[in-house]
mmCIF file of C-alpha atoms in Angstrom:
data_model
loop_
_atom_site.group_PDB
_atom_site.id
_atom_site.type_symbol
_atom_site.label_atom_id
_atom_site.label_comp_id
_atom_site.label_asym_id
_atom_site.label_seq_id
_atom_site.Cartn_x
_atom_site.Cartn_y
_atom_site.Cartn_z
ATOM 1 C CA UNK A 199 -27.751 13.854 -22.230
ATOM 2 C CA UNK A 200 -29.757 16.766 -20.511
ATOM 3 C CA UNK A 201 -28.037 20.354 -20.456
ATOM 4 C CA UNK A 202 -27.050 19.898 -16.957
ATOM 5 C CA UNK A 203 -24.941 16.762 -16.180
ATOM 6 C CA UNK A 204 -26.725 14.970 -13.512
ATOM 7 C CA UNK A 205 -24.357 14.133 -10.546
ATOM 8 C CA UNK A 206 -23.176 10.974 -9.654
ATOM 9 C CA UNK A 207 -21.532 10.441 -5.486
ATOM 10 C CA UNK A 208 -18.945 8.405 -5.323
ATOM 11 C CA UNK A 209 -17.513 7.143 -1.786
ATOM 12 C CA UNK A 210 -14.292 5.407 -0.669
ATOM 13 C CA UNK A 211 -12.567 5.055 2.390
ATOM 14 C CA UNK A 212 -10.476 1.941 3.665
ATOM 15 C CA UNK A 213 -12.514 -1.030 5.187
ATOM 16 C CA UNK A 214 -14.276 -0.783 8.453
ATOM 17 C CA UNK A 215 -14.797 3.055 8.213
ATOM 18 C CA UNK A 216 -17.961 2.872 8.188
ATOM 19 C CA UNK A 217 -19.142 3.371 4.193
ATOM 20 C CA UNK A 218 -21.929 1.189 4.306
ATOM 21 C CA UNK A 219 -23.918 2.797 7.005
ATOM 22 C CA UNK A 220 -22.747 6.467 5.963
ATOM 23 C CA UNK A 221 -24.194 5.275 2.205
ATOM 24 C CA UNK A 222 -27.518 3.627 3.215
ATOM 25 C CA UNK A 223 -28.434 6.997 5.197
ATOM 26 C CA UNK A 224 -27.496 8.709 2.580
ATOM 27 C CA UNK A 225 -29.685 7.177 -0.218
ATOM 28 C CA UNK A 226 -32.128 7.569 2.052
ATOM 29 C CA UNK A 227 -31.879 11.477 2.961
ATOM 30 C CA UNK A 228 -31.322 12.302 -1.070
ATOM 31 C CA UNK A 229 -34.184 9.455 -2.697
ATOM 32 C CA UNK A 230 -30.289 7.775 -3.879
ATOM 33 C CA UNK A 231 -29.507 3.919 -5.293
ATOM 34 C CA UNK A 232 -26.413 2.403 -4.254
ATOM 35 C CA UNK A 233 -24.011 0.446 -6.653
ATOM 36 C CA UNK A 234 -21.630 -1.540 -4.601
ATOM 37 C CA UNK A 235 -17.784 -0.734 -6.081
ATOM 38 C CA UNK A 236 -16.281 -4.079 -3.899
ATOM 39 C CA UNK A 237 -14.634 -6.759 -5.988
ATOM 40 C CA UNK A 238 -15.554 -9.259 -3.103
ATOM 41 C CA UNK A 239 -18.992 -8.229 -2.525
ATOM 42 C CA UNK A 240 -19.995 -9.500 -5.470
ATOM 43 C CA UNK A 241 -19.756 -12.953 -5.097
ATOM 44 C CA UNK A 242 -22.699 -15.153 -3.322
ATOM 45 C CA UNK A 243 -21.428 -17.445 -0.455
ATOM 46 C CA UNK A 244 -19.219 -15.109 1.068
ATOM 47 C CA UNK A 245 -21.400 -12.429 2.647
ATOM 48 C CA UNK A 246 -19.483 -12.841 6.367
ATOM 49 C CA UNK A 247 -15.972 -12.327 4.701
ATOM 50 C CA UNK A 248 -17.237 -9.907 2.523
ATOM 51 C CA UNK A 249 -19.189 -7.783 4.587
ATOM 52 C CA UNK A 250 -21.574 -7.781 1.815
ATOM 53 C CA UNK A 251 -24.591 -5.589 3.040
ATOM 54 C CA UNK A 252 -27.591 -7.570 4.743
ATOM 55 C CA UNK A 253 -31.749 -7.237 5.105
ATOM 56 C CA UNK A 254 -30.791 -3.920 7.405
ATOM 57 C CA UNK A 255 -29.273 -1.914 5.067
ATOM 58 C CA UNK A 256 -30.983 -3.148 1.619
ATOM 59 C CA UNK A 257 -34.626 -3.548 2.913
ATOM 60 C CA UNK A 258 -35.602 0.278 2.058
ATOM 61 C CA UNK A 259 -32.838 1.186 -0.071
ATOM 62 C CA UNK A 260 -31.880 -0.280 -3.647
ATOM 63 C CA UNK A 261 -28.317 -2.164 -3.747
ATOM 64 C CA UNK A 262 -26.815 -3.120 -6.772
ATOM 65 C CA UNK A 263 -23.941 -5.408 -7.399
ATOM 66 C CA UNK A 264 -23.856 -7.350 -4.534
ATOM 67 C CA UNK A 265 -24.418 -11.335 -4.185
ATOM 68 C CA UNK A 266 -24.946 -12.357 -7.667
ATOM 69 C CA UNK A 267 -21.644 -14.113 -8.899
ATOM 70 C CA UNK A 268 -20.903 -17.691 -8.173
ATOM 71 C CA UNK A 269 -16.964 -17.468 -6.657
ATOM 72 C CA UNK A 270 -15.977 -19.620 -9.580
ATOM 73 C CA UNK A 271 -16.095 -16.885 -11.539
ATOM 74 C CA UNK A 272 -13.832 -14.040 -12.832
ATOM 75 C CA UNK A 273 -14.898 -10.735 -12.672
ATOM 76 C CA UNK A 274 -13.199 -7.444 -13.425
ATOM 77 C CA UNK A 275 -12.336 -3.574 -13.371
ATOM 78 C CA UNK A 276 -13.812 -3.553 -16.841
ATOM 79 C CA UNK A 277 -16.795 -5.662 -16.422
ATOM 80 C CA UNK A 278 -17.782 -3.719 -13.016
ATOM 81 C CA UNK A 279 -17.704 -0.148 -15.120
ATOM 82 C CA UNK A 280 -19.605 -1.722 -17.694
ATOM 83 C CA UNK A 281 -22.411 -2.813 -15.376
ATOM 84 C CA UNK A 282 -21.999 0.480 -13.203
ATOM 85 C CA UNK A 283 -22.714 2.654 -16.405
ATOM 86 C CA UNK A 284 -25.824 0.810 -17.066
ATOM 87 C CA UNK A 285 -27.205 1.367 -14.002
ATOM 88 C CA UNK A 286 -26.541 4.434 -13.712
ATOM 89 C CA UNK A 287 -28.013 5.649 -16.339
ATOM 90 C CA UNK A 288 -31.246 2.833 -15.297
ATOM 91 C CA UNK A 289 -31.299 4.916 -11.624
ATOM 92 C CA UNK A 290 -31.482 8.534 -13.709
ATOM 93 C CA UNK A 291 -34.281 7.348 -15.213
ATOM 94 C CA UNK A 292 -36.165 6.541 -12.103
ATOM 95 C CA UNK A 293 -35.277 9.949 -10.947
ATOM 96 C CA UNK A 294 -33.041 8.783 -8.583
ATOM 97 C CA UNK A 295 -29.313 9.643 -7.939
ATOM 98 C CA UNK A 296 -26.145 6.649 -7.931
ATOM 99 C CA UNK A 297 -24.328 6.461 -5.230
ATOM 100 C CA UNK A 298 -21.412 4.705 -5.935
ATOM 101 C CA UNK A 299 -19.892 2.974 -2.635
ATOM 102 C CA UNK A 300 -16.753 0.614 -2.037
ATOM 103 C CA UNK A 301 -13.324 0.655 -1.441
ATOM 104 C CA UNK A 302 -11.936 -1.055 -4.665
ATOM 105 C CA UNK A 303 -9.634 1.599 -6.101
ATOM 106 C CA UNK A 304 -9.172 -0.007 -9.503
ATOM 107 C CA UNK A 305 -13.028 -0.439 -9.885
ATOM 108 C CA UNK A 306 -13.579 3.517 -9.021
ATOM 109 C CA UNK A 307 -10.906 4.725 -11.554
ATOM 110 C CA UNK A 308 -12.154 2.428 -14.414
ATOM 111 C CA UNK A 309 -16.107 3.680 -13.944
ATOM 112 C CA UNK A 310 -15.047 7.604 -13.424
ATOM 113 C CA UNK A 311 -11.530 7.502 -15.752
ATOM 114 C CA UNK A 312 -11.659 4.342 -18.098
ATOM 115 C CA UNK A 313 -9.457 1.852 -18.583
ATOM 116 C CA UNK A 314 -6.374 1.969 -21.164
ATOM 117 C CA UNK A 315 -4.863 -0.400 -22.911
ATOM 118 C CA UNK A 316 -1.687 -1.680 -21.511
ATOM 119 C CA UNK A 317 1.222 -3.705 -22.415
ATOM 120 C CA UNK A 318 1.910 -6.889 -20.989
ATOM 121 C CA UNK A 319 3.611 -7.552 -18.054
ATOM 122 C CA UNK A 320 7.908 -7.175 -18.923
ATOM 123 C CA UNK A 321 9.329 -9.509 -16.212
ATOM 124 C CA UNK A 322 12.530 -8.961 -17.163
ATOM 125 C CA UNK A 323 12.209 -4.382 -17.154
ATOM 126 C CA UNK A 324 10.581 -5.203 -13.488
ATOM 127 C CA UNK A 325 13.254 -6.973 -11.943
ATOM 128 C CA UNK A 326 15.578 -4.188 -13.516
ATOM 129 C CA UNK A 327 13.649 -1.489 -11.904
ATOM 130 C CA UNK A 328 13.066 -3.438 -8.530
ATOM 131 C CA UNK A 329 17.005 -3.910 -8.409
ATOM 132 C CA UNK A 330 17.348 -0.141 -8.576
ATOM 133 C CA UNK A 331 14.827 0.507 -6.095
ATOM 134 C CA UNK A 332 16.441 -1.945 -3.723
ATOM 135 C CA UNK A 333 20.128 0.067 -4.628
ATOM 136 C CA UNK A 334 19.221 3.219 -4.893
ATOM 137 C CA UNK A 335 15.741 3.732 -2.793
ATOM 138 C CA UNK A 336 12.076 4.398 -4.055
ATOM 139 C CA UNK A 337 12.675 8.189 -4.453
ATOM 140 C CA UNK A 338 15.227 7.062 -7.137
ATOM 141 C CA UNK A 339 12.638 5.607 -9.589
ATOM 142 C CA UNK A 340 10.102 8.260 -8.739
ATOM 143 C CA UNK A 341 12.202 10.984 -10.232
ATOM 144 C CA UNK A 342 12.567 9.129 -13.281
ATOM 145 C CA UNK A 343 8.908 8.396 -13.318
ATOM 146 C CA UNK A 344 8.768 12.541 -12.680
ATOM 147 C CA UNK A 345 10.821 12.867 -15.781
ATOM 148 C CA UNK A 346 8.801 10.874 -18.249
ATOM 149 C CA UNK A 347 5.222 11.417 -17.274
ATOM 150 C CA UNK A 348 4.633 14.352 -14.612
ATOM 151 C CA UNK A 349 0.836 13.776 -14.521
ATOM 152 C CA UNK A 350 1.296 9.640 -13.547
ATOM 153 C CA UNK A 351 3.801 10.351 -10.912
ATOM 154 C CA UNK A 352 1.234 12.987 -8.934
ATOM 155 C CA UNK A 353 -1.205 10.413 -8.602
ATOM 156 C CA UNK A 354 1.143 7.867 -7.730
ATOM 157 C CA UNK A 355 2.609 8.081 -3.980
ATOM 158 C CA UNK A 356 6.572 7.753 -4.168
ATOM 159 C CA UNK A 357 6.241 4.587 -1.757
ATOM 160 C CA UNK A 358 3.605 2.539 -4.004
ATOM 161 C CA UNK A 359 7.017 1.341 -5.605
ATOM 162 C CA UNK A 360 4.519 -1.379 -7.912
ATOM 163 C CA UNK A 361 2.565 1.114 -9.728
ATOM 164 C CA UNK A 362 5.993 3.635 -10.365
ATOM 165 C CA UNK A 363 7.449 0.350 -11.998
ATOM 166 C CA UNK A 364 4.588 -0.270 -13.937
ATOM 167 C CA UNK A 365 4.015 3.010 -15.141
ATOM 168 C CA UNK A 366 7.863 3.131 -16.351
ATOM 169 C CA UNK A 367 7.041 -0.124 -17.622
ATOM 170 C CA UNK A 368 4.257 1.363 -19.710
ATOM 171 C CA UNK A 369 6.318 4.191 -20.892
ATOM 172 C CA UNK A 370 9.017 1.459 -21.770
ATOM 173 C CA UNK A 371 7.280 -0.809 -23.728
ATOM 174 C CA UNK A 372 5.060 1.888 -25.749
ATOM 175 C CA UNK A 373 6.702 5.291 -25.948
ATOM 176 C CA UNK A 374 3.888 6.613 -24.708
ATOM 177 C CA UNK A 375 3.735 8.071 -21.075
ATOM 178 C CA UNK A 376 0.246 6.498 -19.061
ATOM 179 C CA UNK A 377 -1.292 9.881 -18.798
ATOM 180 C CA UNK A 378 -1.186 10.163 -22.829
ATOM 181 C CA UNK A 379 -2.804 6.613 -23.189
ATOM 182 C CA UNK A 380 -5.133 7.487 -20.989
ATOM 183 C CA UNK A 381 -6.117 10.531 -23.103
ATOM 184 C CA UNK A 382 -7.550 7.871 -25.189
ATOM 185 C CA UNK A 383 -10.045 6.198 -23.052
ATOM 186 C CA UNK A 384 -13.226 7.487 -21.722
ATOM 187 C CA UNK A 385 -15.036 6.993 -18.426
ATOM 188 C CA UNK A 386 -18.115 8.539 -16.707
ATOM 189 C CA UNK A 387 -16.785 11.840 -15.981
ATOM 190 C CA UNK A 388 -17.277 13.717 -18.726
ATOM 191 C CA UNK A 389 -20.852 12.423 -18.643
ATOM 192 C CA UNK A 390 -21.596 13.392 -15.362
ATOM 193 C CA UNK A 391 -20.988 15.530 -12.625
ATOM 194 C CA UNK A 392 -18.686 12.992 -10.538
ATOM 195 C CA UNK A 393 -18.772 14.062 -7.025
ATOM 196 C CA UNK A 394 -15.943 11.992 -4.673
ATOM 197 C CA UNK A 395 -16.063 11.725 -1.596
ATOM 198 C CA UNK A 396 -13.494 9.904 1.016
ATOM 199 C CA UNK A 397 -13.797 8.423 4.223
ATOM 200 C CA UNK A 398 -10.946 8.733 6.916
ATOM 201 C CA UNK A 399 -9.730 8.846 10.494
ATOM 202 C CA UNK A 400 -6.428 7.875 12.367
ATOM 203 C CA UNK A 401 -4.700 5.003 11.560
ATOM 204 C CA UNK A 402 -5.071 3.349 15.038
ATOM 205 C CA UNK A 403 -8.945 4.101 15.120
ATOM 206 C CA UNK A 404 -8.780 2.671 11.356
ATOM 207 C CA UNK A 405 -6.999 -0.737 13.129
ATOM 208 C CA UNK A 406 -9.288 -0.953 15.940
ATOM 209 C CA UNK A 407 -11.935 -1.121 14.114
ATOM 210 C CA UNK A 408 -10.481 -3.612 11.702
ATOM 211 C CA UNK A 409 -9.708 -5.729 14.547
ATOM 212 C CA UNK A 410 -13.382 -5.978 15.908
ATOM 213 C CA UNK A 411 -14.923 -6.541 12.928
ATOM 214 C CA UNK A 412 -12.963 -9.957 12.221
ATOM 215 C CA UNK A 413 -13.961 -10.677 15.586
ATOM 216 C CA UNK A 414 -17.098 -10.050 14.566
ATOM 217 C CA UNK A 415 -17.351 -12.032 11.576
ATOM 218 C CA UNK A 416 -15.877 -15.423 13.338
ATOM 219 C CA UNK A 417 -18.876 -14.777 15.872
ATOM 220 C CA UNK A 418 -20.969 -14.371 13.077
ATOM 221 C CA UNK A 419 -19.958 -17.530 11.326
ATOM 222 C CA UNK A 420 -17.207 -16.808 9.262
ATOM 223 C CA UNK A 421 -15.416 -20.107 10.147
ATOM 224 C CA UNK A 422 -18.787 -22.363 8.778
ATOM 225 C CA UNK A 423 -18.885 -19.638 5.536
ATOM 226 C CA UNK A 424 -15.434 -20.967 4.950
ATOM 227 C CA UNK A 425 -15.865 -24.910 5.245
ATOM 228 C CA UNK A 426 -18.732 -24.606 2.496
ATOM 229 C CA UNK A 427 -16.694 -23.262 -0.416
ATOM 230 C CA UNK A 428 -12.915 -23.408 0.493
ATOM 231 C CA UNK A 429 -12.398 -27.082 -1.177
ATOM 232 C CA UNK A 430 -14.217 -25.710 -3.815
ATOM 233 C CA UNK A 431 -12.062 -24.494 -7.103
ATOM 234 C CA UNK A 432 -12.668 -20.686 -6.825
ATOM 235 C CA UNK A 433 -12.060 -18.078 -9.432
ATOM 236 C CA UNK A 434 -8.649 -16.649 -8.856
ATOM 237 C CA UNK A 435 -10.617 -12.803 -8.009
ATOM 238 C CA UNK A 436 -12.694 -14.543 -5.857
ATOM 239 C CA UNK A 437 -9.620 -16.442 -3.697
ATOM 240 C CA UNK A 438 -8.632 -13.024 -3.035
ATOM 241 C CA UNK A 439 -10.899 -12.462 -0.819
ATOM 242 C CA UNK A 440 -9.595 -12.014 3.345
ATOM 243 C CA UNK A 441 -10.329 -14.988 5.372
ATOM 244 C CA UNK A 442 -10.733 -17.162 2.968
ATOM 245 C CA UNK A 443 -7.139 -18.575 3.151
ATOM 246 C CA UNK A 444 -6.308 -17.473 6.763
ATOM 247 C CA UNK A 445 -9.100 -20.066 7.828
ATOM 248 C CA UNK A 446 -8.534 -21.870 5.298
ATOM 249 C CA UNK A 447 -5.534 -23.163 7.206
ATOM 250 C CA UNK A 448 -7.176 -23.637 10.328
ATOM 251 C CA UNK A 449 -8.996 -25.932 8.727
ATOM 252 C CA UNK A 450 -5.919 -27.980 7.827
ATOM 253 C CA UNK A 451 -5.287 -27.802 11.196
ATOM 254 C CA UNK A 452 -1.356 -25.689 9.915
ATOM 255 C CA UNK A 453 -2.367 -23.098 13.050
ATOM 256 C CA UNK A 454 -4.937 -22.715 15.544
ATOM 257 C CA UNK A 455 -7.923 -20.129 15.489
ATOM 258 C CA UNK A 456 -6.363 -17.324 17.092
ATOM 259 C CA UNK A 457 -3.265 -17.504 14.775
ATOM 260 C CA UNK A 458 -5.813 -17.437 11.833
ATOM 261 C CA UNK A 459 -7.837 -14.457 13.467
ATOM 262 C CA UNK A 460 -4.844 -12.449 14.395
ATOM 263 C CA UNK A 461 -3.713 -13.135 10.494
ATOM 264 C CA UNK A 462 -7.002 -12.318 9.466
ATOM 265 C CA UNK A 463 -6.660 -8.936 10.984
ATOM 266 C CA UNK A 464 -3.518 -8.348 9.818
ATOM 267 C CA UNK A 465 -3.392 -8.819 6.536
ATOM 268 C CA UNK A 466 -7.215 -6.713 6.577
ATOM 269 C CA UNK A 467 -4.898 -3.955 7.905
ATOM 270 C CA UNK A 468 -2.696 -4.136 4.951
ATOM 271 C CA UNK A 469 -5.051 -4.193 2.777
ATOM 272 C CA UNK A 470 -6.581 -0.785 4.236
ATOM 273 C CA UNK A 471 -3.344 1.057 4.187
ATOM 274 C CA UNK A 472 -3.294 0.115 0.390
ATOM 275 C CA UNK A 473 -6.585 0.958 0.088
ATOM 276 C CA UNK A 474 -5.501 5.067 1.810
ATOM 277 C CA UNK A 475 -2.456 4.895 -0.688
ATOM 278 C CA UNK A 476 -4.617 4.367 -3.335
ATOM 279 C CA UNK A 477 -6.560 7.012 -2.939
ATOM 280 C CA UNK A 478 -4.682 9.837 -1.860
ATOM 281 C CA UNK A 479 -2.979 10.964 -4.747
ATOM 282 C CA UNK A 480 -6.656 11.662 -6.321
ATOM 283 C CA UNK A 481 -7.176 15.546 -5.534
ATOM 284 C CA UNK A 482 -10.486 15.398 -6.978
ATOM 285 C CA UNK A 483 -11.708 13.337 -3.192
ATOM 286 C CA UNK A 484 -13.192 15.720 -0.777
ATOM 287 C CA UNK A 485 -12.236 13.713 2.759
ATOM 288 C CA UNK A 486 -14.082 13.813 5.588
ATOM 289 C CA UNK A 487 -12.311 12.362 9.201
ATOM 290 C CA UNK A 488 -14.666 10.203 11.091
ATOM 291 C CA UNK A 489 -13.342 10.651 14.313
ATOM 292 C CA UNK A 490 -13.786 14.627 14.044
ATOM 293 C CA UNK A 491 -16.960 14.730 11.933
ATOM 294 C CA UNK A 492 -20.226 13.212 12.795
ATOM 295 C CA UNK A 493 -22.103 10.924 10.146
ATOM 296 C CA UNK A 494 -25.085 13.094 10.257
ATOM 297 C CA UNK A 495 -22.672 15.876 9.471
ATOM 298 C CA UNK A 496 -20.974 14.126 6.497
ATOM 299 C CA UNK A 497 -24.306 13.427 4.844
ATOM 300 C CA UNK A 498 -25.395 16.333 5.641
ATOM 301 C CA UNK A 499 -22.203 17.987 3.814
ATOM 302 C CA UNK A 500 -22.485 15.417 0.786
ATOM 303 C CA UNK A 501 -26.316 15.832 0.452
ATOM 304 C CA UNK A 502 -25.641 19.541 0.103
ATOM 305 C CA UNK A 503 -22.808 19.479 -2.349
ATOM 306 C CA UNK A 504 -25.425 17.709 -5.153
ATOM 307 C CA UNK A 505 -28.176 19.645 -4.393
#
């Protein structure tokens, strides 16, 4: 490894902020590679549900991990970061500079932070802890998560009542706290000079958006995507993806189209306000607001920042 750490950009944001287009600029303005960080994006057949980036945004710019997995397979935090790594070290060599881009939390902190190894799930400690929490309140298992392991519970929001229960659960099982496990492991950032960057705006823009896009993708052809690979026996990662089993029941004829749509868009909007809790805890992401800032600005911003 040179002297000076080459830098790596990594961007997140919830879906339908507008990553994709903010990335593909941005490769282009800084001579950059992008390495997709979506769990769904990587799987072929799905490119309407997925949003998986088309001819537009790949025909000048390089875009890695995206439509190569058949959806009966697994894939994984672990197996993403391994890939990522290789490539990024493959896109230094060319002289270029990664651009990580996605909104899969899990796959971001095992590329920059590693992965530790955890104990198996303790059904019997979680329905403990959820008992509390439905007794006494979130902000009562917070402050013993605050008690045991400091670090954990700043990156954890008080609310995100799975992850407090699984970090006591951690604690619990090992007498070890997360953050000293995690001591142990090893990701990209001491390689590299990780640069994060997040993409925002107000929830109702957020939801707007969201809403037009599935609209967009059952114009598109979301509904035919479906009725090629939903009898099919999918990989449990790939199931996961949204549409997939809000059409699914259209098909089945359990609820018309607009009652699959308007479940399609709500359970997208969940799945961006997880996405935003995710996230925030990390102080290390520099957000930019989308609805204040322009794109050209934000690049502009980002491009400096590595220069």
């Amino acid at each position: 490894m040179p002297l000076t750490k080459p830098f790596i950009i990594i961007i997140v944001g919830p879906t339908a902020i507008g990553k994709t287009a903010l990335g593909v600029r941005l490769a282009k303005k800084i001579e950059g590679e992008i390495i997709s960080c979506d769990s769904m994006q990587v799987y072929k057949g799905v490119n309407i549900l997925s949003q998986a980036p088309g001819v537009k945004e790949t025909k000048n710019t390089r875009y890695h991990l995206i439509k190569f997995l058949n959806p009966q397979s697994e894939f994984s935090a672990a197996q993403f970061a391994g890939r990522a790594e290789h490539l990024i070290k493959d896109i230094l060599k060319r002289k270029k500079i990664p651009i990580v881009l996605g909104g899969t939390g899990l796959y971001v902190r095992a590329l920059v932070d590693g992965l530790f190894p955890s104990p198996e799930a303790d059904q019997n400690f979680r329905k403990k802890m959820y008992g509390l929490a439905a007794r006494y309140g979130n902000e009562y298992l917070y402050k013993k998560l605050q008690k045991v392991d400091p670090q954990s519970a700043r990156l954890i929001h008080k609310n995100d009542i799975r992850r407090v229960i699984r970090a006591l659960e951690i604690y619990n099982s090992t007498g070890k706290t997360m953050t000293e496990l995690k001591k142990s492991t090893k990701g990209i950032a001491g390689s590299y000079k990780v640069k994060i960057f997040g993409l925002t705006a107000p929830r109702d823009l957020i939801y707007s958006n969201i809403n037009d896009r599935v609209d967009d993708m059952i114009n598109a052809g979301a509904l035919k995507e479906v009725k090629n690979i939903y009898k099919k026996k999918l990989s449990k990662t790939a199931n996961a993806v949204i549409g997939l089993r809000e059409l699914s029941g259209f098909l089945k004829g359990e609820y018309g189209l607009n009652a699959a749509k308007e479940l399609m868009k709500m359970n997208t909007r969940r799945f961006a306000k997880r996405q935003l809790t995710w996230h925030r805890p990390d102080k290390r992401i520099k957000w930019f607001d989308v609805s204040k800032i322009s794109q050209g600005r934000i690049i502009s911003a980002i491009a400096k920042g590595v220069s």
